PDB file of C-alpha atoms in Angstrom:
ATOM      1  CA  MET A   1     -30.014 -25.512  41.045  1.00 54.00           C
ATOM      2  CA  SER A   2     -26.366 -26.228  41.775  1.00 59.00           C
ATOM      3  CA  SER A   3     -25.627 -26.405  38.027  1.00 62.00           C
ATOM      4  CA  LEU A   4     -27.180 -22.953  37.511  1.00 57.00           C
ATOM      5  CA  ALA A   5     -25.215 -21.545  40.430  1.00 60.00           C
ATOM      6  CA  ALA A   6     -22.017 -22.902  38.938  1.00 61.00           C
ATOM      7  CA  LEU A   7     -22.698 -21.147  35.626  1.00 54.00           C
ATOM      8  CA  LEU A   8     -23.491 -17.718  37.097  1.00 54.00           C
ATOM      9  CA  PRO A   9     -19.874 -16.619  37.721  1.00 61.00           C
ATOM     10  CA  ALA A  10     -19.061 -17.364  34.088  1.00 58.00           C
ATOM     11  CA  VAL A  11     -21.723 -14.977  32.731  1.00 52.00           C
ATOM     12  CA  PRO A  12     -19.814 -11.718  33.433  1.00 58.00           C
ATOM     13  CA  VAL A  13     -16.604 -13.267  32.118  1.00 53.00           C
ATOM     14  CA  LEU A  14     -18.360 -14.309  28.916  1.00 55.00           C
ATOM     15  CA  GLY A  15     -19.854 -10.834  28.604  1.00 57.00           C
ATOM     16  CA  TRP A  16     -16.448  -9.174  28.891  1.00 52.00           C
ATOM     17  CA  ALA A  17     -14.961 -11.606  26.365  1.00 55.00           C
ATOM     18  CA  VAL A  18     -17.657 -10.717  23.827  1.00 52.00           C
ATOM     19  CA  HIS A  19     -17.187  -7.015  24.548  1.00 43.00           C
ATOM     20  CA  ALA A  20     -13.387  -7.296  24.137  1.00 46.00           C
ATOM     21  CA  GLN A  21     -13.832  -9.068  20.825  1.00 54.00           C
ATOM     22  CA  TRP A  22     -16.194  -6.312  19.664  1.00 43.00           C
ATOM     23  CA  LEU A  23     -13.665  -3.652  20.665  1.00 45.00           C
ATOM     24  CA  ARG A  24     -10.876  -5.438  18.779  1.00 52.00           C
ATOM     25  CA  SER A  25     -13.099  -5.650  15.715  1.00 48.00           C
ATOM     26  CA  ARG A  26     -13.915  -1.932  15.896  1.00 48.00           C
ATOM     27  CA  LEU A  27     -10.249  -1.045  16.337  1.00 44.00           C
ATOM     28  CA  THR A  28      -9.237  -3.151  13.331  1.00 49.00           C
ATOM     29  CA  THR A  29     -11.982  -1.548  11.245  1.00 49.00           C
ATOM     30  CA  ALA A  30     -10.773   1.924  12.232  1.00 58.00           C
ATOM     31  CA  ARG A  31      -7.302   1.032  10.949  1.00 88.00           C
ATOM     32  CA  ARG A  32      -8.651  -0.006   7.563  1.00 94.00           C
ATOM     33  CA  ASP A  33      -9.314   2.390   4.708  1.00 95.00           C
ATOM     34  CA  PRO A  34     -13.127   2.421   4.322  1.00 95.00           C
ATOM     35  CA  LEU A  35     -13.045   2.375   0.517  1.00 96.00           C
ATOM     36  CA  THR A  36     -10.337  -0.144  -0.325  1.00 96.00           C
ATOM     37  CA  GLY A  37      -9.998  -2.172   2.857  1.00 96.00           C
ATOM     38  CA  LEU A  38      -6.224  -1.681   2.893  1.00 96.00           C
ATOM     39  CA  TRP A  39      -4.412  -0.484   6.003  1.00 97.00           C
ATOM     40  CA  THR A  40      -4.523   3.245   6.648  1.00 96.00           C
ATOM     41  CA  ARG A  41      -1.268   5.207   6.633  1.00 95.00           C
ATOM     42  CA  ASP A  42      -0.661   4.867  10.393  1.00 94.00           C
ATOM     43  CA  ALA A  43      -1.520   1.168  10.515  1.00 96.00           C
ATOM     44  CA  PHE A  44       0.584   0.479   7.429  1.00 96.00           C
ATOM     45  CA  THR A  45       3.526   2.366   8.941  1.00 96.00           C
ATOM     46  CA  ARG A  46       3.526   0.258  12.108  1.00 95.00           C
ATOM     47  CA  ARG A  47       3.499  -3.008  10.189  1.00 96.00           C
ATOM     48  CA  ALA A  48       5.975  -1.840   7.556  1.00 97.00           C
ATOM     49  CA  ARG A  49       8.550  -0.845  10.173  1.00 96.00           C
ATOM     50  CA  ARG A  50       8.550  -4.365  11.553  1.00 96.00           C
ATOM     51  CA  LEU A  51       9.200  -5.839   8.100  1.00 96.00           C
ATOM     52  CA  LEU A  52      12.070  -3.418   7.505  1.00 96.00           C
ATOM     53  CA  ARG A  53      14.103  -5.224  10.150  1.00 94.00           C
ATOM     54  CA  ASP A  54      14.834  -7.682   7.336  1.00 94.00           C
ATOM     55  CA  GLU A  55      17.392  -6.296   4.855  1.00 92.00           C
ATOM     56  CA  ARG A  56      15.593  -8.189   2.077  1.00 95.00           C
ATOM     57  CA  ALA A  57      12.560  -5.928   2.548  1.00 97.00           C
ATOM     58  CA  VAL A  58      11.452  -3.951  -0.493  1.00 97.00           C
ATOM     59  CA  VAL A  59       9.387  -0.763  -0.292  1.00 97.00           C
ATOM     60  CA  VAL A  60       7.006  -0.164  -3.202  1.00 97.00           C
ATOM     61  CA  LEU A  61       5.078   3.013  -4.000  1.00 96.00           C
ATOM     62  CA  ALA A  62       2.227   2.948  -6.527  1.00 96.00           C
ATOM     63  CA  ASP A  63       0.335   5.851  -8.073  1.00 95.00           C
ATOM     64  CA  VAL A  64      -2.632   5.517 -10.438  1.00 95.00           C
ATOM     65  CA  ASP A  65      -1.937   7.312 -13.714  1.00 94.00           C
ATOM     66  CA  HIS A  66      -4.488   9.746 -15.158  1.00 92.00           C
ATOM     67  CA  PHE A  67      -6.859   9.192 -12.253  1.00 93.00           C
ATOM     68  CA  LYS A  68      -8.553  12.585 -12.642  1.00 94.00           C
ATOM     69  CA  GLN A  69      -9.264  11.723 -16.264  1.00 93.00           C
ATOM     70  CA  ILE A  70     -10.952   8.486 -15.183  1.00 93.00           C
ATOM     71  CA  ASN A  71     -13.176  10.439 -12.781  1.00 92.00           C
ATOM     72  CA  ASP A  72     -13.985  13.085 -15.387  1.00 93.00           C
ATOM     73  CA  THR A  73     -14.761  10.558 -18.112  1.00 93.00           C
ATOM     74  CA  HIS A  74     -16.528   7.776 -16.237  1.00 93.00           C
ATOM     75  CA  GLY A  75     -17.623   9.411 -12.976  1.00 94.00           C
ATOM     76  CA  HIS A  76     -16.488   9.154  -9.373  1.00 93.00           C
ATOM     77  CA  ALA A  77     -18.161   5.778  -8.854  1.00 95.00           C
ATOM     78  CA  ALA A  78     -15.943   4.367 -11.602  1.00 95.00           C
ATOM     79  CA  GLY A  79     -12.934   6.035 -10.001  1.00 95.00           C
ATOM     80  CA  ASP A  80     -13.752   4.408  -6.673  1.00 96.00           C
ATOM     81  CA  LEU A  81     -14.167   1.053  -8.402  1.00 96.00           C
ATOM     82  CA  LEU A  82     -10.752   1.468 -10.005  1.00 96.00           C
ATOM     83  CA  LEU A  83      -9.151   2.270  -6.648  1.00 96.00           C
ATOM     84  CA  THR A  84     -10.687  -0.771  -4.970  1.00 96.00           C
ATOM     85  CA  THR A  85      -9.541  -2.979  -7.854  1.00 96.00           C
ATOM     86  CA  VAL A  86      -5.982  -1.630  -7.742  1.00 96.00           C
ATOM     87  CA  ALA A  87      -5.946  -2.101  -3.962  1.00 97.00           C
ATOM     88  CA  ALA A  88      -7.096  -5.715  -4.179  1.00 96.00           C
ATOM     89  CA  ARG A  89      -4.554  -6.555  -6.873  1.00 96.00           C
ATOM     90  CA  LEU A  90      -1.746  -4.823  -4.999  1.00 95.00           C
ATOM     91  CA  ALA A  91      -2.600  -6.674  -1.787  1.00 94.00           C
ATOM     92  CA  HIS A  92      -2.634  -9.983  -3.662  1.00 94.00           C
ATOM     93  CA  GLY A  93       0.648  -9.163  -5.370  1.00 90.00           C
ATOM     94  CA  THR A  94       2.427  -8.500  -2.078  1.00 87.00           C
ATOM     95  CA  THR A  95       1.408 -11.704  -0.314  1.00 82.00           C
ATOM     96  CA  PRO A  96       2.364 -13.805   1.491  1.00 84.00           C
ATOM     97  CA  GLY A  97       4.071 -11.954   4.287  1.00 87.00           C
ATOM     98  CA  GLY A  98       3.837  -8.429   2.888  1.00 95.00           C
ATOM     99  CA  VAL A  99       1.753  -5.431   3.886  1.00 97.00           C
ATOM    100  CA  ALA A 100      -0.091  -2.937   1.672  1.00 97.00           C
ATOM    101  CA  GLY A 101      -1.717   0.368   2.582  1.00 97.00           C
ATOM    102  CA  ARG A 102      -3.460   3.350   1.057  1.00 97.00           C
ATOM    103  CA  LEU A 103      -1.516   6.517   1.794  1.00 95.00           C
ATOM    104  CA  GLY A 104      -4.248   8.758   0.434  1.00 92.00           C
ATOM    105  CA  GLY A 105      -6.024   9.580  -2.824  1.00 93.00           C
ATOM    106  CA  ASP A 106      -4.718   7.338  -5.574  1.00 95.00           C
ATOM    107  CA  GLU A 107      -1.414   6.577  -3.878  1.00 96.00           C
ATOM    108  CA  PHE A 108      -0.587   3.198  -2.344  1.00 97.00           C
ATOM    109  CA  ALA A 109       2.428   1.639  -0.657  1.00 97.00           C
ATOM    110  CA  ALA A 110       3.606  -1.840   0.166  1.00 97.00           C
ATOM    111  CA  VAL A 111       6.497  -3.578   1.880  1.00 98.00           C
ATOM    112  CA  VAL A 112       7.351  -7.139   0.949  1.00 97.00           C
ATOM    113  CA  ILE A 113      10.236  -9.486   1.715  1.00 96.00           C
ATOM    114  CA  ASP A 114      12.159 -10.500  -1.411  1.00 94.00           C
ATOM    115  CA  HIS A 115      13.016 -14.052  -0.349  1.00 92.00           C
ATOM    116  CA  ASP A 116      14.384 -15.255  -3.689  1.00 91.00           C
ATOM    117  CA  GLY A 117      15.732 -12.093  -5.354  1.00 91.00           C
ATOM    118  CA  THR A 118      13.007 -11.969  -8.015  1.00 93.00           C
ATOM    119  CA  MET A 119      11.383  -8.693  -6.984  1.00 93.00           C
ATOM    120  CA  ALA A 120      12.137  -6.879 -10.253  1.00 93.00           C
ATOM    121  CA  ASP A 121      10.362  -9.586 -12.284  1.00 94.00           C
ATOM    122  CA  ARG A 122       7.490  -9.745  -9.805  1.00 94.00           C
ATOM    123  CA  LEU A 123       6.918  -6.001 -10.028  1.00 94.00           C
ATOM    124  CA  HIS A 124       6.906  -6.046 -13.819  1.00 94.00           C
ATOM    125  CA  THR A 125       4.206  -8.718 -13.624  1.00 95.00           C
ATOM    126  CA  LEU A 126       2.324  -6.700 -11.020  1.00 94.00           C
ATOM    127  CA  ALA A 127       2.418  -3.580 -13.228  1.00 94.00           C
ATOM    128  CA  ARG A 128       0.775  -5.538 -16.044  1.00 94.00           C
ATOM    129  CA  VAL A 129      -1.869  -6.917 -13.676  1.00 94.00           C
ATOM    130  CA  LEU A 130      -2.643  -3.459 -12.289  1.00 94.00           C
ATOM    131  CA  ALA A 131      -3.145  -2.107 -15.819  1.00 93.00           C
ATOM    132  CA  ARG A 132      -5.833  -4.645 -16.701  1.00 94.00           C
ATOM    133  CA  PRO A 133      -9.386  -3.332 -17.072  1.00 94.00           C
ATOM    134  CA  VAL A 134     -11.706  -3.628 -14.098  1.00 93.00           C
ATOM    135  CA  ASP A 135     -13.436  -6.992 -14.346  1.00 90.00           C
ATOM    136  CA  THR A 136     -16.959  -5.565 -14.068  1.00 89.00           C
ATOM    137  CA  ALA A 137     -16.253  -2.406 -16.098  1.00 90.00           C
ATOM    138  CA  PRO A 138     -14.018  -3.102 -19.123  1.00 91.00           C
ATOM    139  CA  ASP A 139     -13.856   0.594 -20.094  1.00 91.00           C
ATOM    140  CA  VAL A 140     -12.324   1.541 -16.744  1.00 91.00           C
ATOM    141  CA  HIS A 141      -8.577   1.019 -16.795  1.00 88.00           C
ATOM    142  CA  THR A 142      -5.276   2.851 -16.727  1.00 91.00           C
ATOM    143  CA  THR A 143      -1.645   2.201 -15.932  1.00 92.00           C
ATOM    144  CA  VAL A 144      -0.135   2.396 -12.452  1.00 94.00           C
ATOM    145  CA  SER A 145       3.351   3.836 -11.937  1.00 95.00           C
ATOM    146  CA  LEU A 146       5.562   1.842  -9.554  1.00 96.00           C
ATOM    147  CA  GLY A 147       8.742   2.879  -7.794  1.00 96.00           C
ATOM    148  CA  TRP A 148      10.666   0.576  -5.492  1.00 96.00           C
ATOM    149  CA  VAL A 149      13.697   0.428  -3.263  1.00 97.00           C
ATOM    150  CA  ARG A 150      15.488  -2.377  -1.472  1.00 96.00           C
ATOM    151  CA  ALA A 151      16.129  -1.623   2.199  1.00 95.00           C
ATOM    152  CA  GLY A 152      19.478  -3.417   2.105  1.00 94.00           C
ATOM    153  CA  ASP A 153      20.770  -0.899  -0.470  1.00 94.00           C
ATOM    154  CA  HIS A 154      20.380   1.938   2.033  1.00 94.00           C
ATOM    155  CA  PRO A 155      21.345   0.637   5.487  1.00 92.00           C
ATOM    156  CA  GLY A 156      20.283   2.828   8.367  1.00 90.00           C
ATOM    157  CA  GLU A 157      17.483   4.590   6.473  1.00 94.00           C
ATOM    158  CA  ASP A 158      14.020   4.471   8.007  1.00 95.00           C
ATOM    159  CA  LEU A 159      10.656   3.966   6.348  1.00 96.00           C
ATOM    160  CA  SER A 160      10.195   7.678   5.603  1.00 95.00           C
ATOM    161  CA  ALA A 161      13.507   7.907   3.752  1.00 95.00           C
ATOM    162  CA  LEU A 162      12.826   4.706   1.821  1.00 96.00           C
ATOM    163  CA  LEU A 163       9.370   5.932   0.827  1.00 96.00           C
ATOM    164  CA  ARG A 164      10.933   9.148  -0.472  1.00 95.00           C
ATOM    165  CA  ARG A 165      13.352   7.104  -2.568  1.00 96.00           C
ATOM    166  CA  ALA A 166      10.500   4.975  -3.894  1.00 96.00           C
ATOM    167  CA  ASP A 167       8.514   8.149  -4.620  1.00 95.00           C
ATOM    168  CA  GLU A 168      11.440   9.586  -6.575  1.00 94.00           C
ATOM    169  CA  ALA A 169      11.685   6.375  -8.597  1.00 94.00           C
ATOM    170  CA  MET A 170       7.931   6.261  -9.133  1.00 94.00           C
ATOM    171  CA  TYR A 171       7.858   9.729 -10.671  1.00 91.00           C
ATOM    172  CA  ALA A 172      10.787   8.819 -12.896  1.00 92.00           C
ATOM    173  CA  ALA A 173       8.704   5.857 -14.086  1.00 92.00           C
ATOM    174  CA  LYS A 174       5.689   8.114 -14.592  1.00 89.00           C
ATOM    175  CA  ARG A 175       7.703  10.621 -16.645  1.00 88.00           C
ATOM    176  CA  SER A 176       9.153   7.865 -18.816  1.00 84.00           C
ATOM    177  CA  GLY A 177       5.666   6.932 -20.013  1.00 74.00           C
ATOM    178  CA  ARG A 178       6.618   3.253 -20.311  1.00 67.00           C
ATOM    179  CA  SER A 179       4.621   2.025 -17.317  1.00 69.00           C
ATOM    180  CA  ALA A 180       7.614  -0.037 -16.182  1.00 86.00           C
ATOM    181  CA  PRO A 181       8.538  -0.186 -12.485  1.00 93.00           C
ATOM    182  CA  ARG A 182      11.572   1.929 -11.649  1.00 92.00           C
ATOM    183  CA  ARG A 183      14.100   1.010  -8.979  1.00 93.00           C
ATOM    184  CA  ALA A 184      15.428   3.796  -6.761  1.00 89.00           C
ATOM    185  CA  ARG A 185      18.890   5.035  -7.584  1.00 82.00           C
ATOM    186  CA  LEU A 186      21.815   4.625  -5.241  1.00 83.00           C
ATOM    187  CA  GLY A 187      23.367   7.683  -3.605  1.00 75.00           C
ATOM    188  CA  ARG A 188      21.710  10.655  -1.998  1.00 71.00           C
ATOM    189  CA  LEU A 189      18.087  11.635  -2.466  1.00 69.00           C
ATOM    190  CA  LEU A 190      17.440  14.196  -5.170  1.00 66.00           C
ATOM    191  CA  TRP A 191      14.935  16.165  -3.131  1.00 55.00           C
ATOM    192  CA  SER A 192      14.669  17.280   0.448  1.00 43.00           C
ATOM    193  CA  VAL A 193      12.992  15.701   3.436  1.00 40.00           C
ATOM    194  CA  ALA A 194      10.912  18.821   3.964  1.00 37.00           C
ATOM    195  CA  GLY A 195       8.788  18.830   0.857  1.00 44.00           C
ATOM    196  CA  ARG A 196       7.152  16.797  -1.834  1.00 50.00           C
ATOM    197  CA  ARG A 197       7.953  17.464  -5.459  1.00 50.00           C
ATOM    198  CA  PRO A 198       6.230  20.673  -6.581  1.00 38.00           C
ATOM    199  CA  GLY A 199       2.943  19.917  -8.292  1.00 41.00           C
ATOM    200  CA  ARG A 200       3.274  16.152  -7.757  1.00 45.00           C
ATOM    201  CA  ARG A 201      -0.438  15.569  -7.192  1.00 40.00           C
ATOM    202  CA  GLY A 202      -1.212  17.208 -10.482  1.00 37.00           C
ATOM    203  CA  ALA A 203       1.064  14.918 -12.429  1.00 39.00           C
ATOM    204  CA  ALA A 204      -0.513  12.743 -15.079  1.00 37.00           C
TER     205      ALA A 204
END
């Protein structure tokens, strides 16, 4: 009887611990993109800002080329499969210590610390990996345009400004048609804070 009495005060505590764990799990799930499992824009932003305290941080923006054509040719299920595959490969390519998120549609972002100065080579390898066919659907594949910027090249700029620079570089890569990652240029941004490039979502 005394043993049972000793356990009773622990029951509510145990209940609250289980409930707290459930709440944390739900909160984490809410911060994950339901299709790809990457961080959502807000969750990615919080984690990316912490990494940007290191001047070796590199911001990467990735956009799937010809995504509408994939949907039109193979169907939306194939398009979703392509997005999940790109997301998994991007997440793997930015570990350890990096963070990757889905900003929306077929656009992804990542921040990674370039510890050894090999980011350019790593991104060229990543571009080739991202262009491989989906393992379970060999007909489903396309290139992915990558733009990147090193935080240390633009001291004082926040995540938003660095993403705009990476976006500018990414569309330069997309226009070149070579599927090679493009590093952001030095100097001022070519387009304003207020707007995206006209027609950018319709780009091939």
